[in-house]
PDB file of C-alpha atoms and ligand atoms in Angstrom:
ATOM      1  CA  MET A   1       3.038  12.552 -21.623  1.00 54.00           C
ATOM      2  CA  PRO A   2       6.787  13.104 -20.819  1.00 63.00           C
ATOM      3  CA  ASP A   3       9.019   9.975 -20.519  1.00 76.00           C
ATOM      4  CA  GLY A   4      10.087   9.025 -17.073  1.00 87.00           C
ATOM      5  CA  GLU A   5      13.244   7.190 -16.126  1.00 94.00           C
ATOM      6  CA  ILE A   6      14.646   5.985 -12.774  1.00 95.00           C
ATOM      7  CA  ALA A   7      17.304   8.447 -11.642  1.00 94.00           C
ATOM      8  CA  ARG A   8      18.540   6.695  -8.538  1.00 97.00           C
ATOM      9  CA  THR A   9      17.792   4.003  -6.018  1.00 98.00           C
ATOM     10  CA  LEU A  10      15.889   5.221  -2.940  1.00 98.00           C
ATOM     11  CA  ILE A  11      15.338   1.903  -1.198  1.00 98.00           C
ATOM     12  CA  SER A  12      17.379  -1.165  -2.080  1.00 98.00           C
ATOM     13  CA  GLU A  13      16.127  -4.768  -2.210  1.00 98.00           C
ATOM     14  CA  GLN A  14      17.863  -5.488   1.110  1.00 98.00           C
ATOM     15  CA  GLU A  15      16.332  -2.427   2.777  1.00 98.00           C
ATOM     16  CA  ILE A  16      12.912  -3.421   1.514  1.00 98.00           C
ATOM     17  CA  ARG A  17      13.355  -6.906   2.900  1.00 98.00           C
ATOM     18  CA  THR A  18      14.237  -5.549   6.316  1.00 98.00           C
ATOM     19  CA  MET A  19      11.234  -3.160   6.274  1.00 98.00           C
ATOM     20  CA  VAL A  20       8.831  -5.966   5.332  1.00 98.00           C
ATOM     21  CA  GLN A  21      10.167  -8.292   7.901  1.00 98.00           C
ATOM     22  CA  ASP A  22       9.773  -5.611  10.620  1.00 98.00           C
ATOM     23  CA  LEU A  23       6.197  -4.946   9.538  1.00 98.00           C
ATOM     24  CA  GLY A  24       5.398  -8.611   9.536  1.00 98.00           C
ATOM     25  CA  LEU A  25       6.758  -8.911  13.063  1.00 98.00           C
ATOM     26  CA  ARG A  26       4.641  -6.084  14.379  1.00 98.00           C
ATOM     27  CA  ILE A  27       1.483  -7.358  12.624  1.00 98.00           C
ATOM     28  CA  THR A  28       2.073 -10.881  13.917  1.00 98.00           C
ATOM     29  CA  ARG A  29       2.460  -9.519  17.448  1.00 98.00           C
ATOM     30  CA  HIS A  30      -0.718  -7.462  17.137  1.00 98.00           C
ATOM     31  CA  TYR A  31      -2.976 -10.298  15.887  1.00 98.00           C
ATOM     32  CA  ARG A  32      -1.532 -12.882  18.300  1.00 98.00           C
ATOM     33  CA  GLN A  33      -2.662 -10.542  21.067  1.00 98.00           C
ATOM     34  CA  THR A  34      -6.028  -9.776  19.432  1.00 97.00           C
ATOM     35  CA  GLY A  35      -7.001 -13.282  18.187  1.00 96.00           C
ATOM     36  CA  GLY A  36      -9.758 -13.960  15.724  1.00 96.00           C
ATOM     37  CA  ASP A  37     -10.302 -14.222  11.976  1.00 97.00           C
ATOM     38  CA  LEU A  38      -7.903 -12.089   9.840  1.00 98.00           C
ATOM     39  CA  LEU A  39      -8.561 -10.948   6.329  1.00 98.00           C
ATOM     40  CA  VAL A  40      -5.732  -9.105   4.594  1.00 98.00           C
ATOM     41  CA  VAL A  41      -7.088  -6.772   1.859  1.00 98.00           C
ATOM     42  CA  GLY A  42      -4.567  -5.492  -0.742  1.00 98.00           C
ATOM     43  CA  LEU A  43      -5.129  -2.414  -2.794  1.00 97.00           C
ATOM     44  CA  LEU A  44      -4.450  -3.265  -6.536  1.00 96.00           C
ATOM     45  CA  LYS A  45      -2.444  -2.859  -8.404  1.00 95.00           C
ATOM     46  CA  GLY A  46       0.319  -1.138  -6.449  1.00 96.00           C
ATOM     47  CA  ALA A  47       0.305  -3.234  -3.391  1.00 98.00           C
ATOM     48  CA  PHE A  48       0.490  -6.663  -5.009  1.00 98.00           C
ATOM     49  CA  VAL A  49       4.217  -7.226  -4.777  1.00 98.00           C
ATOM     50  CA  PHE A  50       4.465  -5.858  -1.317  1.00 98.00           C
ATOM     51  CA  MET A  51       1.481  -7.857  -0.106  1.00 98.00           C
ATOM     52  CA  ALA A  52       2.879 -11.084  -1.604  1.00 98.00           C
ATOM     53  CA  ASP A  53       6.083 -10.649   0.489  1.00 98.00           C
ATOM     54  CA  LEU A  54       4.243  -9.199   3.561  1.00 98.00           C
ATOM     55  CA  ILE A  55       1.860 -12.113   4.103  1.00 98.00           C
ATOM     56  CA  ARG A  56       4.771 -14.580   4.162  1.00 98.00           C
ATOM     57  CA  THR A  57       6.229 -12.685   7.112  1.00 98.00           C
ATOM     58  CA  ILE A  58       3.000 -12.809   9.066  1.00 98.00           C
ATOM     59  CA  GLU A  59       2.927 -15.756  11.373  1.00 98.00           C
ATOM     60  CA  TYR A  60      -0.743 -15.817  12.015  1.00 98.00           C
ATOM     61  CA  PRO A  61      -3.576 -17.656  10.057  1.00 98.00           C
ATOM     62  CA  LEU A  62      -5.063 -15.297   7.468  1.00 98.00           C
ATOM     63  CA  SER A  63      -7.075 -15.033   4.247  1.00 98.00           C
ATOM     64  CA  VAL A  64      -6.471 -12.600   1.457  1.00 98.00           C
ATOM     65  CA  ASP A  65      -8.682 -10.512  -0.787  1.00 98.00           C
ATOM     66  CA  PHE A  66      -8.178  -7.536  -3.150  1.00 98.00           C
ATOM     67  CA  LEU A  67      -9.753  -4.241  -4.006  1.00 97.00           C
ATOM     68  CA  ALA A  68      -8.921  -2.241  -7.051  1.00 97.00           C
ATOM     69  CA  VAL A  69      -9.497   1.517  -7.076  1.00 92.00           C
ATOM     70  CA  SER A  70      -8.104   4.144  -9.383  1.00 82.00           C
ATOM     71  CA  SER A  71      -7.173   7.616  -8.290  1.00 71.00           C
ATOM     72  CA  TYR A  72      -4.345   8.420 -10.706  1.00 55.00           C
ATOM     73  CA  SER A  73      -5.009   8.247 -14.439  1.00 50.00           C
ATOM     74  CA  ASP A  74      -1.568   7.516 -15.881  1.00 49.00           C
ATOM     75  CA  SER A  75      -0.165  10.619 -14.255  1.00 52.00           C
ATOM     76  CA  THR A  76       1.926  11.576 -11.227  1.00 55.00           C
ATOM     77  CA  LEU A  77      -0.842  14.004 -10.051  1.00 56.00           C
ATOM     78  CA  SER A  78      -3.841  12.861  -8.098  1.00 55.00           C
ATOM     79  CA  SER A  79      -7.185  13.674  -9.600  1.00 59.00           C
ATOM     80  CA  GLY A  80      -8.668  13.585  -6.152  1.00 64.00           C
ATOM     81  CA  GLU A  81     -11.357  11.181  -7.411  1.00 73.00           C
ATOM     82  CA  VAL A  82     -11.456   7.593  -6.272  1.00 81.00           C
ATOM     83  CA  LYS A  83     -13.389   4.896  -8.390  1.00 88.00           C
ATOM     84  CA  VAL A  84     -13.902   1.281  -7.294  1.00 92.00           C
ATOM     85  CA  ARG A  85     -12.736  -0.902 -10.267  1.00 94.00           C
ATOM     86  CA  MET A  86     -13.021  -4.276  -8.557  1.00 96.00           C
ATOM     87  CA  ASP A  87     -14.709  -4.828  -5.203  1.00 96.00           C
ATOM     88  CA  ILE A  88     -13.651  -7.131  -2.382  1.00 96.00           C
ATOM     89  CA  GLN A  89     -15.281 -10.530  -2.772  1.00 94.00           C
ATOM     90  CA  ALA A  90     -15.301 -11.638   0.824  1.00 94.00           C
ATOM     91  CA  SER A  91     -17.672 -10.554   3.568  1.00 94.00           C
ATOM     92  CA  LEU A  92     -16.000  -8.251   6.086  1.00 97.00           C
ATOM     93  CA  GLN A  93     -18.642  -8.694   8.822  1.00 95.00           C
ATOM     94  CA  ASP A  94     -17.062  -9.449  12.167  1.00 94.00           C
ATOM     95  CA  ARG A  95     -13.536 -10.056  10.763  1.00 98.00           C
ATOM     96  CA  HIS A  96     -10.326  -8.363  11.529  1.00 98.00           C
ATOM     97  CA  ILE A  97      -9.375  -6.447   8.417  1.00 98.00           C
ATOM     98  CA  LEU A  98      -5.845  -5.428   7.579  1.00 98.00           C
ATOM     99  CA  LEU A  99      -5.817  -3.009   4.660  1.00 98.00           C
ATOM    100  CA  VAL A 100      -2.542  -3.043   2.705  1.00 98.00           C
ATOM    101  CA  GLU A 101      -1.393  -0.128   0.537  1.00 98.00           C
ATOM    102  CA  ASP A 102       1.760   0.563  -1.370  1.00 98.00           C
ATOM    103  CA  ILE A 103       2.042   4.316  -0.661  1.00 98.00           C
ATOM    104  CA  VAL A 104      -0.092   6.946   1.091  1.00 97.00           C
ATOM    105  CA  ASP A 105       0.380  10.229  -0.636  1.00 96.00           C
ATOM    106  CA  THR A 106      -2.471  12.808  -0.311  1.00 95.00           C
ATOM    107  CA  GLY A 107      -4.406  10.209   1.726  1.00 96.00           C
ATOM    108  CA  ILE A 108      -7.523  10.652  -0.468  1.00 94.00           C
ATOM    109  CA  THR A 109      -7.488   7.007  -1.686  1.00 94.00           C
ATOM    110  CA  PHE A 110      -6.963   5.607   1.816  1.00 95.00           C
ATOM    111  CA  GLU A 111      -9.623   7.801   3.346  1.00 96.00           C
ATOM    112  CA  LYS A 112     -12.193   6.726   0.813  1.00 94.00           C
ATOM    113  CA  VAL A 113     -11.359   2.975   1.125  1.00 96.00           C
ATOM    114  CA  ILE A 114     -11.246   3.105   4.957  1.00 97.00           C
ATOM    115  CA  GLY A 115     -14.700   4.621   4.954  1.00 95.00           C
ATOM    116  CA  MET A 116     -15.946   1.932   2.552  1.00 95.00           C
ATOM    117  CA  ILE A 117     -14.601  -0.867   4.735  1.00 96.00           C
ATOM    118  CA  GLN A 118     -15.802   0.676   8.011  1.00 96.00           C
ATOM    119  CA  GLY A 119     -19.326   0.711   6.480  1.00 95.00           C
ATOM    120  CA  ARG A 120     -19.261  -3.089   6.128  1.00 96.00           C
ATOM    121  CA  ASN A 121     -19.006  -3.756   9.873  1.00 96.00           C
ATOM    122  CA  PRO A 122     -15.628  -5.396  10.369  1.00 98.00           C
ATOM    123  CA  ARG A 123     -14.666  -6.444  13.839  1.00 98.00           C
ATOM    124  CA  SER A 124     -11.582  -4.230  13.488  1.00 98.00           C
ATOM    125  CA  LEU A 125      -9.728  -2.315  10.806  1.00 98.00           C
ATOM    126  CA  LYS A 126      -6.002  -1.764  10.849  1.00 98.00           C
ATOM    127  CA  THR A 127      -3.985  -0.211   7.979  1.00 98.00           C
ATOM    128  CA  CYS A 128      -0.516  -0.974   6.632  1.00 98.00           C
ATOM    129  CA  ALA A 129       1.471   1.038   4.041  1.00 98.00           C
ATOM    130  CA  LEU A 130       4.950   0.273   2.819  1.00 98.00           C
ATOM    131  CA  LEU A 131       5.529   3.941   2.204  1.00 98.00           C
ATOM    132  CA  SER A 132       4.172   7.366   3.224  1.00 98.00           C
ATOM    133  CA  LYS A 133       4.732  10.897   2.012  1.00 98.00           C
ATOM    134  CA  PRO A 134       3.599  12.907   4.986  1.00 98.00           C
ATOM    135  CA  SER A 135       4.453  16.293   3.349  1.00 97.00           C
ATOM    136  CA  ARG A 136       1.838  15.644   0.637  1.00 96.00           C
ATOM    137  CA  ARG A 137      -1.009  14.795   2.919  1.00 97.00           C
ATOM    138  CA  GLU A 138      -4.306  16.508   2.333  1.00 96.00           C
ATOM    139  CA  VAL A 139      -6.511  14.446   4.517  1.00 96.00           C
ATOM    140  CA  SER A 140      -5.406  12.808   7.782  1.00 96.00           C
ATOM    141  CA  VAL A 141      -5.461   9.037   7.667  1.00 97.00           C
ATOM    142  CA  PRO A 142      -4.296   6.458  10.224  1.00 97.00           C
ATOM    143  CA  ILE A 143      -1.430   4.210   9.216  1.00 98.00           C
ATOM    144  CA  ASP A 144      -1.065   1.593  11.958  1.00 98.00           C
ATOM    145  CA  PHE A 145       1.811  -0.241  10.348  1.00 98.00           C
ATOM    146  CA  CYS A 146       4.006   2.073   8.228  1.00 98.00           C
ATOM    147  CA  GLY A 147       7.236   0.864   6.524  1.00 98.00           C
ATOM    148  CA  ARG A 148       8.870   4.244   6.057  1.00 98.00           C
ATOM    149  CA  ASP A 149       8.256   7.940   5.450  1.00 98.00           C
ATOM    150  CA  ILE A 150       9.707   9.266   2.280  1.00 98.00           C
ATOM    151  CA  PRO A 151      10.253  12.827   0.947  1.00 97.00           C
ATOM    152  CA  ASP A 152       8.022  14.333  -1.787  1.00 96.00           C
ATOM    153  CA  GLU A 153       9.459  12.486  -4.709  1.00 96.00           C
ATOM    154  CA  PHE A 154       7.722  10.201  -7.197  1.00 97.00           C
ATOM    155  CA  VAL A 155       8.973   6.646  -6.699  1.00 98.00           C
ATOM    156  CA  CYS A 156       8.590   3.437  -8.721  1.00 98.00           C
ATOM    157  CA  GLY A 157       9.443  -0.171  -8.443  1.00 98.00           C
ATOM    158  CA  TYR A 158       8.386  -3.044  -6.146  1.00 98.00           C
ATOM    159  CA  GLY A 159       4.760  -2.769  -7.483  1.00 98.00           C
ATOM    160  CA  LEU A 160       4.666   1.013  -7.763  1.00 98.00           C
ATOM    161  CA  ASP A 161       4.280   2.369 -11.286  1.00 96.00           C
ATOM    162  CA  TYR A 162       4.540   5.391 -13.372  1.00 96.00           C
ATOM    163  CA  ALA A 163       1.960   4.987 -16.246  1.00 93.00           C
ATOM    164  CA  GLU A 164       1.907   1.225 -15.551  1.00 95.00           C
ATOM    165  CA  LYS A 165       5.606   0.850 -15.990  1.00 96.00           C
ATOM    166  CA  PHE A 166       8.428  -0.056 -13.540  1.00 97.00           C
ATOM    167  CA  ARG A 167       6.265  -2.327 -11.290  1.00 98.00           C
ATOM    168  CA  ASN A 168       8.792  -5.154 -11.867  1.00 98.00           C
ATOM    169  CA  LEU A 169      11.873  -3.358 -10.477  1.00 98.00           C
ATOM    170  CA  PRO A 170      12.960  -5.298  -7.300  1.00 98.00           C
ATOM    171  CA  TYR A 171      14.043  -1.992  -5.625  1.00 98.00           C
ATOM    172  CA  ILE A 172      12.400   1.361  -5.167  1.00 98.00           C
ATOM    173  CA  GLY A 173      13.773   4.200  -7.314  1.00 98.00           C
ATOM    174  CA  VAL A 174      13.101   7.960  -7.775  1.00 98.00           C
ATOM    175  CA  LEU A 175      11.583   8.811 -11.152  1.00 96.00           C
ATOM    176  CA  GLU A 176      13.023  11.669 -13.102  1.00 92.00           C
ATOM    177  CA  MET A 177      11.013  13.244 -15.783  1.00 81.00           C
ATOM    178  CA  SER A 178      12.510  14.238 -19.091  1.00 74.00           C
ATOM    179  CA  GLY A 179      10.857  16.462 -21.618  1.00 59.00           C
ATOM    180  CA  VAL A 180       8.930  18.617 -19.226  1.00 54.00           C
TER     181      VAL A 180
HETATM  182  P1  IMP B 201      -3.350   9.279  -2.587  1.00 62.53           P
HETATM  183  O1  IMP B 201      -4.780   9.104  -2.782  1.00 62.53           O
HETATM  184  O2  IMP B 201      -2.884  10.634  -3.075  1.00 62.53           O
HETATM  185  O3  IMP B 201      -2.868   9.004  -1.272  1.00 62.53           O
HETATM  186  O4  IMP B 201      -2.622   8.333  -3.630  1.00 62.53           O
HETATM  187  C1  IMP B 201      -2.386   7.020  -3.365  1.00 62.53           C
HETATM  188  C2  IMP B 201      -2.098   6.250  -4.612  1.00 62.53           C
HETATM  189  O5  IMP B 201      -1.267   7.074  -5.575  1.00 62.53           O
HETATM  190  C3  IMP B 201      -1.185   5.077  -4.311  1.00 62.53           C
HETATM  191  O6  IMP B 201      -2.001   4.012  -4.161  1.00 62.53           O
HETATM  192  C4  IMP B 201      -0.290   4.954  -5.548  1.00 62.53           C
HETATM  193  O7  IMP B 201      -0.903   4.118  -6.484  1.00 62.53           O
HETATM  194  C5  IMP B 201      -0.241   6.346  -6.109  1.00 62.53           C
HETATM  195  N1  IMP B 201       0.945   7.022  -5.792  1.00 62.53           N
HETATM  196  C6  IMP B 201       1.153   8.076  -4.921  1.00 62.53           C
HETATM  197  N2  IMP B 201       2.466   8.394  -4.942  1.00 62.53           N
HETATM  198  C7  IMP B 201       3.132   7.650  -5.759  1.00 62.53           C
HETATM  199  C8  IMP B 201       4.504   7.480  -6.092  1.00 62.53           C
HETATM  200  O8  IMP B 201       5.429   8.213  -5.674  1.00 62.53           O
HETATM  201  N3  IMP B 201       4.768   6.457  -7.010  1.00 62.53           N
HETATM  202  C9  IMP B 201       3.813   5.700  -7.587  1.00 62.53           C
HETATM  203  N4  IMP B 201       2.557   5.719  -7.214  1.00 62.53           N
HETATM  204  C10 IMP B 201       2.164   6.757  -6.322  1.00 62.53           C
HETATM  205 MG1   MG B 202      -0.489   3.574  -8.948  1.00 62.53          MG
END
C-alpha cells in the first residue's frame, strides 16, 4: 500500500468548531420542537471525535450509542460491501434517532445503516454528517444536518483515517499519496 501524507489543511480547527456549533444549534432547535426521547447513534470509528464535540453543543436531553460497520478495508476505495462489526446496544423502538457519520461518500454505508435503523421502528430518524462528497454519490441518501460539502478529495483528521492513521489530527487535511 502506498504511503499517504497530509498535503494541506482543508478545514481548520476553528472552522470545524464553527461548523459543529452550527449543527448543534440546528439539531437543538429541531428536537426542542419535536420533543421526546432522543438517542444519538454514532458510526464508529470515524464519527467518534465529531460526535464527542457535537453532543456537547446539543442543548436537549439525549443518550448515546454506537454502531461499527466496515465498508473500506484499509483503502481509499469503497468495496461497496457493508458489514456490521458492532451492533447498537439500545432499543430503538419509539425513540427519536439521530444517526451521526463523519463523511458521506458514495452513500452506500449510510443507505445500509439507515435501512437497518428504519427496520427497528424508531419514532423518527434524522441523519447528521460532518462532511459530504456529493460528486461521489452512487446512491441517494438524506442528510438532514450536513456540516459541509467537500470536493472529491480524500481527507483525514478529526476522526477520519487513512489505513487507521491520522484520526488524532485536530484539523481536516487532504491526503496526498506518494509511491503510486
Ligand atoms: P460510503 O459508503 O462510500 O459513503 O463511505 C463512507 C465511509 O467511507 C465513511 O464512513 C468513511 O469512513 C469512509 N470515507 C469516505 N471518504 C473518506 C475520506 O475522504 N476520508 C476518510 N474516510 C473516508
Ligand atoms: Mg474510515
